[in-house]
PDB file of C-alpha atoms in Angstrom:
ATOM      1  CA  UNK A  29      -7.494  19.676 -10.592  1.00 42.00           C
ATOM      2  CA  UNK A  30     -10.096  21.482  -8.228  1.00 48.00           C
ATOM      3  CA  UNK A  31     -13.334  21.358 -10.121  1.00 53.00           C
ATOM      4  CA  UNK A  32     -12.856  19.312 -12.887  1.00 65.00           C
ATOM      5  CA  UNK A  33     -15.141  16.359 -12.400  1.00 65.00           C
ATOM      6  CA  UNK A  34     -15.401  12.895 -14.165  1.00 71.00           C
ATOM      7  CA  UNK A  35     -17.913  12.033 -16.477  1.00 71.00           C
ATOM      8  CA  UNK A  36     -19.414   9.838 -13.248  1.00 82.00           C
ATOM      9  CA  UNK A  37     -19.404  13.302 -11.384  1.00 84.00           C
ATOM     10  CA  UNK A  38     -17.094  12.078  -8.715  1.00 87.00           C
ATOM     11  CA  UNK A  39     -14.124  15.231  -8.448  1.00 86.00           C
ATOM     12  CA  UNK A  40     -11.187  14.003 -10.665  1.00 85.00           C
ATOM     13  CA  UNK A  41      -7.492  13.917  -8.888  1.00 88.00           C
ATOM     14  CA  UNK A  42      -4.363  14.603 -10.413  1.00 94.00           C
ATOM     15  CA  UNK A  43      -1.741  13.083  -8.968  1.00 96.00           C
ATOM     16  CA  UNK A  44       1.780  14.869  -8.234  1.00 96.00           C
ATOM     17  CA  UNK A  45       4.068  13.046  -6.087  1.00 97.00           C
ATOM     18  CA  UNK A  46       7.182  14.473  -7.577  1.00 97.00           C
ATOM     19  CA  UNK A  47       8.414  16.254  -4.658  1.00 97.00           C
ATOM     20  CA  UNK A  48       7.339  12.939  -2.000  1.00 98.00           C
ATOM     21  CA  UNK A  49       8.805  10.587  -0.322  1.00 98.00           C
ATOM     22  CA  UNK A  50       6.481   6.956   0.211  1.00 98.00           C
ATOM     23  CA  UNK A  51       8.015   3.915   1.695  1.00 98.00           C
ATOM     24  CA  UNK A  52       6.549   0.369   0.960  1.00 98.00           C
ATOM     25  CA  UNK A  53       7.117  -2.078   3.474  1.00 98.00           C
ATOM     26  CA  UNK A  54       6.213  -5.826   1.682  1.00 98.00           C
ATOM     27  CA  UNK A  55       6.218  -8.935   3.351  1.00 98.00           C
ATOM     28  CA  UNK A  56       8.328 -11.842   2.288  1.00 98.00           C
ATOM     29  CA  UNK A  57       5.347 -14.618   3.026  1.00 96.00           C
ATOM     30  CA  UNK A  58       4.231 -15.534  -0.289  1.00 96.00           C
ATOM     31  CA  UNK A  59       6.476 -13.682  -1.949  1.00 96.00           C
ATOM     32  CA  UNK A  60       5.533 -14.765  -5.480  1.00 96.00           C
ATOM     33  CA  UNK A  61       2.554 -12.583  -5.260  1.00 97.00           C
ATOM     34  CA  UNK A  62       4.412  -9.728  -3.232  1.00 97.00           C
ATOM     35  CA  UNK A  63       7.393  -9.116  -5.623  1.00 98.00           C
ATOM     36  CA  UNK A  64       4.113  -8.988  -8.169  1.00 97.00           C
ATOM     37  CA  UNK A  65       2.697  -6.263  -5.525  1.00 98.00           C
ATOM     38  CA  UNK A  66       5.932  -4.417  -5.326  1.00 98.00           C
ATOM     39  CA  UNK A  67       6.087  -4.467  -9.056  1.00 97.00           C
ATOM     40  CA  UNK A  68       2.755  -2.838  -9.338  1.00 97.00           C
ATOM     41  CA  UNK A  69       3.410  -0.425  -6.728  1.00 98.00           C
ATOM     42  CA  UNK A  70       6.631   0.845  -8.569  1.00 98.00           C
ATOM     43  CA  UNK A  71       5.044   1.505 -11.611  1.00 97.00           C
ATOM     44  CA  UNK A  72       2.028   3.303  -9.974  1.00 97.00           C
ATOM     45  CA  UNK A  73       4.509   5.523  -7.617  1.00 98.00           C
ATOM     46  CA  UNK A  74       6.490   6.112 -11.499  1.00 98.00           C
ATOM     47  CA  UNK A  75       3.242   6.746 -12.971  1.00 97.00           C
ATOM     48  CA  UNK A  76       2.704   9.728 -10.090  1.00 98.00           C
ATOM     49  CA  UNK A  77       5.744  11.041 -10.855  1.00 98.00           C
ATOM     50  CA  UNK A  78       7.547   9.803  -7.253  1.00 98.00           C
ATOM     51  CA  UNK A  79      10.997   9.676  -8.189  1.00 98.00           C
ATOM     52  CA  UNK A  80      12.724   6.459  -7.563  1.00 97.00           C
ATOM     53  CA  UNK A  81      15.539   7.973  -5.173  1.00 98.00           C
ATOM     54  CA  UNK A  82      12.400   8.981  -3.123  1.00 98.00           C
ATOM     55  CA  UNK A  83      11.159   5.348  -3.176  1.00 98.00           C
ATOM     56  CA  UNK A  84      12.512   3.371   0.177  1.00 98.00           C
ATOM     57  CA  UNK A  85      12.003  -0.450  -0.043  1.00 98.00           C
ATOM     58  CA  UNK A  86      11.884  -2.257   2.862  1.00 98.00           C
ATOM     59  CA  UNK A  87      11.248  -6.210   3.680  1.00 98.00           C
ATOM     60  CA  UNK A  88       9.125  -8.131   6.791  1.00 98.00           C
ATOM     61  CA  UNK A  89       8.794 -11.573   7.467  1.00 98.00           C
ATOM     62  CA  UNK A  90       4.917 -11.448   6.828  1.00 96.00           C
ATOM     63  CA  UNK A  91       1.303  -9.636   6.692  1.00 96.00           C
ATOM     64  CA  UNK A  92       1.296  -9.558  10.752  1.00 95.00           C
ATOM     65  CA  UNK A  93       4.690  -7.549  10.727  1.00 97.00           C
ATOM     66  CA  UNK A  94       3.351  -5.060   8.254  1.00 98.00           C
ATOM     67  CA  UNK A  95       1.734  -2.464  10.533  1.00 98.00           C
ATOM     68  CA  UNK A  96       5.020  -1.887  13.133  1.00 98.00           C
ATOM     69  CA  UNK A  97       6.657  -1.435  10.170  1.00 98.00           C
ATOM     70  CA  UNK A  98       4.816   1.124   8.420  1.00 98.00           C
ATOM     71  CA  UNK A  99       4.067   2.582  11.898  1.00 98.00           C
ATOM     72  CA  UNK A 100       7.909   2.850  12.408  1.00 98.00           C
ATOM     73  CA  UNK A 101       8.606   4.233   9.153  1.00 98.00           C
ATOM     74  CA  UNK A 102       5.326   6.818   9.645  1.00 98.00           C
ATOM     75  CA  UNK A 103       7.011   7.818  12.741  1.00 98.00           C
ATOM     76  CA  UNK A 104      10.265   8.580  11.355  1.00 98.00           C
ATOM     77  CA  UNK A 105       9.587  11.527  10.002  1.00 96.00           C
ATOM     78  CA  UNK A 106      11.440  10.409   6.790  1.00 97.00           C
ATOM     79  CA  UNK A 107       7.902   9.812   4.561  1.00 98.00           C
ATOM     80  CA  UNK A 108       5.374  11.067   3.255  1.00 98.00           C
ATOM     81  CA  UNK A 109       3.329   8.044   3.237  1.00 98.00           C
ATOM     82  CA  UNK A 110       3.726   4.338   3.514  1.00 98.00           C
ATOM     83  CA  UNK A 111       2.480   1.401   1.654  1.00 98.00           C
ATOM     84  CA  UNK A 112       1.914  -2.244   2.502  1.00 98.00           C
ATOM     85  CA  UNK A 113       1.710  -5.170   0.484  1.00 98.00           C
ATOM     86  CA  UNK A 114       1.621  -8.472   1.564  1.00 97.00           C
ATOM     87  CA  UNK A 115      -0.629 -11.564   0.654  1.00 97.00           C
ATOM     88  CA  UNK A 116      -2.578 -13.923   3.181  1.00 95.00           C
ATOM     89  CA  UNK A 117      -3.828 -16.866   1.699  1.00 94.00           C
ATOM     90  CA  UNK A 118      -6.515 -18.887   3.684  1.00 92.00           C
ATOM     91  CA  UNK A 119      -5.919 -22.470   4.551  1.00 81.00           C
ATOM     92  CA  UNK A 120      -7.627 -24.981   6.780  1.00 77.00           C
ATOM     93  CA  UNK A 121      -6.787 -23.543   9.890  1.00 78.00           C
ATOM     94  CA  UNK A 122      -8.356 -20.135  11.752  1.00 78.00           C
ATOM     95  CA  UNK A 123      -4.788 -18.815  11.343  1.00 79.00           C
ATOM     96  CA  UNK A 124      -6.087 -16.888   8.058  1.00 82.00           C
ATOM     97  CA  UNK A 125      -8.941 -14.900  10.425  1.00 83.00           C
ATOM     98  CA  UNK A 126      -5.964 -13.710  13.338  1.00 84.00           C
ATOM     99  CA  UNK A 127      -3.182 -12.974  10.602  1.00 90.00           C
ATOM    100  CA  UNK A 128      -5.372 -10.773   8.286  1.00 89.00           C
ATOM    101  CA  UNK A 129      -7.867  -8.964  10.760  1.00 90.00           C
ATOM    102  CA  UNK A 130      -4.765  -8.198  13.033  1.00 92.00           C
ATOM    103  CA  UNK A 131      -2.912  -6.890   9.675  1.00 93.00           C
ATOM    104  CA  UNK A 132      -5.548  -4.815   8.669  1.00 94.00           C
ATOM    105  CA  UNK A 133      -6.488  -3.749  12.049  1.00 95.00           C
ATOM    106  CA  UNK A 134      -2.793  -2.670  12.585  1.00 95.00           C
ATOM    107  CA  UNK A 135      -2.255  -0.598   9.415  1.00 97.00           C
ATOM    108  CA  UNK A 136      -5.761   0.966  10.161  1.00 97.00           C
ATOM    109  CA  UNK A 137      -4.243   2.176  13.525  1.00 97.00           C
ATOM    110  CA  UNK A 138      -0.997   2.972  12.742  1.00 98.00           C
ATOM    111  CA  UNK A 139      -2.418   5.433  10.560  1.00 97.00           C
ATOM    112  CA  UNK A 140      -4.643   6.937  12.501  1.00 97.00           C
ATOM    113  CA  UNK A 141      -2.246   7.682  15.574  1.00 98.00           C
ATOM    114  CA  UNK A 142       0.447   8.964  12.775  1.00 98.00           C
ATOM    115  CA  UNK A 143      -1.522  10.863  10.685  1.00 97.00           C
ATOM    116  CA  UNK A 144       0.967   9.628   7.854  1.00 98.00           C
ATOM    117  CA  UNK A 145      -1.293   8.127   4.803  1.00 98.00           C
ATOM    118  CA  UNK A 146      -0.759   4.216   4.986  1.00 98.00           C
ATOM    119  CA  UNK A 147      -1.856   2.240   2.109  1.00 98.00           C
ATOM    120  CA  UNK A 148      -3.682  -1.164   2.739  1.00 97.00           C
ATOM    121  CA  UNK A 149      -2.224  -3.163  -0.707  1.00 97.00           C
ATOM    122  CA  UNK A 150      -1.984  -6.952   1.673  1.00 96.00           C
ATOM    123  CA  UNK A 151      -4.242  -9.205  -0.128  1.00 96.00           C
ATOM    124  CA  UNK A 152      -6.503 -11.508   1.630  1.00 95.00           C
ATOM    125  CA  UNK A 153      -7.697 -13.981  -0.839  1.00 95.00           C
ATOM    126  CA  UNK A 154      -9.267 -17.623  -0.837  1.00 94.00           C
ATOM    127  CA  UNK A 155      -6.768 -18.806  -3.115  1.00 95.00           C
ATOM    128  CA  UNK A 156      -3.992 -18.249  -5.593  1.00 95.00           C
ATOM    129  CA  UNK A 157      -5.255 -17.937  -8.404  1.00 95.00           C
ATOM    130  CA  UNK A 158      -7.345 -14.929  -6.482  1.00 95.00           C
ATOM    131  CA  UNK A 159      -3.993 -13.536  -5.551  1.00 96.00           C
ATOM    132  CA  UNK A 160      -2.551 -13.965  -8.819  1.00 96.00           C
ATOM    133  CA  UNK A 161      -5.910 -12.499 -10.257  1.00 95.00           C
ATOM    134  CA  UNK A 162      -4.969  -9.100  -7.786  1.00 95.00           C
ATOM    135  CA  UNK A 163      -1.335  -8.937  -8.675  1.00 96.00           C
ATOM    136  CA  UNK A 164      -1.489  -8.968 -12.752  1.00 93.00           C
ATOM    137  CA  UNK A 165       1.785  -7.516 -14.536  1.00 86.00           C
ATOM    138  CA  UNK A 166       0.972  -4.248 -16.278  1.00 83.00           C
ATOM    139  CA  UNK A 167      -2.274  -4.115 -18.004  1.00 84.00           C
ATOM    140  CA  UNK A 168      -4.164  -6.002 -15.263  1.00 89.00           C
ATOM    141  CA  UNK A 169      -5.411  -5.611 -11.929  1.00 94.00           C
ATOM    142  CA  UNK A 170      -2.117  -5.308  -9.337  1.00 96.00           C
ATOM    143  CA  UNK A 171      -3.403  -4.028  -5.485  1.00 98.00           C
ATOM    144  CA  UNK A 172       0.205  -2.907  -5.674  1.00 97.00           C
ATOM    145  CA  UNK A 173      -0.260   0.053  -8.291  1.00 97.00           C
ATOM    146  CA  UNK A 174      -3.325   0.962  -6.102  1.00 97.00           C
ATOM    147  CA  UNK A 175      -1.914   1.251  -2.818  1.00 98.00           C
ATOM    148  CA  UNK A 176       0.474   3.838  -4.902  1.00 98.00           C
ATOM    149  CA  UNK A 177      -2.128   5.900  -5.764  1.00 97.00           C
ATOM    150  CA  UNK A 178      -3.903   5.869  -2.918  1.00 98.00           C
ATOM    151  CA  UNK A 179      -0.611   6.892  -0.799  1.00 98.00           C
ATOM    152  CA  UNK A 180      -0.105   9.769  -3.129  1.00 98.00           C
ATOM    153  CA  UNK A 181      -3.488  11.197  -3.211  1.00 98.00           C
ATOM    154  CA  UNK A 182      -3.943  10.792   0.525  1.00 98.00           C
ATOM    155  CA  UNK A 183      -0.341  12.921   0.908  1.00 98.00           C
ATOM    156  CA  UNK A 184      -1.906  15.352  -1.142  1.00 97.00           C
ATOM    157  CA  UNK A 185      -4.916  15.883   0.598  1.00 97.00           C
ATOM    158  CA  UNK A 186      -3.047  15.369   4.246  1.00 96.00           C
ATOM    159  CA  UNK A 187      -0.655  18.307   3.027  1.00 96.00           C
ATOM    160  CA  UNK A 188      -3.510  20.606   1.795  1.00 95.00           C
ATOM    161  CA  UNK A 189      -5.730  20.131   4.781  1.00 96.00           C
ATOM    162  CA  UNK A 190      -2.709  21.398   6.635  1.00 94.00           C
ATOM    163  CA  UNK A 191      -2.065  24.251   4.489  1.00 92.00           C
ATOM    164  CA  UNK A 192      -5.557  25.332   4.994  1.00 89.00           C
ATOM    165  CA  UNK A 193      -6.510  25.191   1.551  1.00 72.00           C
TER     166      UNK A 193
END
């Protein structure tokens, strides 16, 4: 609520997504840590009161097909916000470097020329056991569950910046 504060100082948010619509776009590349992602980003969007009718899922081949996708879906007109999880795992090649800076990069400018709140949850991790470290089931860490809130407290403030408030 306005002016409530936690004990840190930083304003506290209480997140109300019960009347939004967020779609998550996940990538099927490495999709044992995505479907862990997706997981996580269900139960935050629950936890924010998003109902599940208002949830659209919807599947890319990888992390450098995430931003048309959320762009699309910003675009639509359908959501309220978008989130995107996918996983990029470096190997021995540069291939890491042009998949993850051009997925980041994209999301990042979809965004901005939408206006539509799109939430960065694509992992780019040295390893596995970083990504499995970043997706943990409930309980434990899972980017998924904070791309939720982050695409429900950015609607929020998107919406009341245009109300004036």
């Amino acid at each position: 609520m306005a002016g409530d504060h936690q004990a840190d100082g930083v304003p506290a948010i209480e997140l109300d997504g019960s009347d939004m619509t967020v779609a998550v776009v996940a990538a099927r590349w490495n999709s044992q840590i995505t479907l862990r992602l997706l997981d996580g980003a269900r139960r935050g969007l629950a936890a924010a009161g998003v109902p599940e009718s208002q949830v659209i899922e919807d599947w890319v081949p990888g992390a450098f097909e995430l931003p048309l996708a959320a762009k699309t879906w910003a675009l639509s007109g359908r959501v309220d916000a978008v989130i995107c999880l996918g996983c990029v795992i470096r190997g021995e090649t540069t291939h890491y470097e042009a998949v993850a800076g051009e997925c980041a990069g994209g999301i990042q400018q979809a965004q901005l020329e939408t206006g539509v709140p799109i939430a960065f949850g694509a992992l780019t991790v040295e390893n596995l056991d970083q990504a499995l470290a970043r997706s943990e089931a409930p309980g434990g860490h899972n980017v998924g569950e904070d791309g939720a809130n982050v695409a429900v407290e950015m609607a929020q403030l998107i919406r009341r910046v245009r109300a004036g408030a």
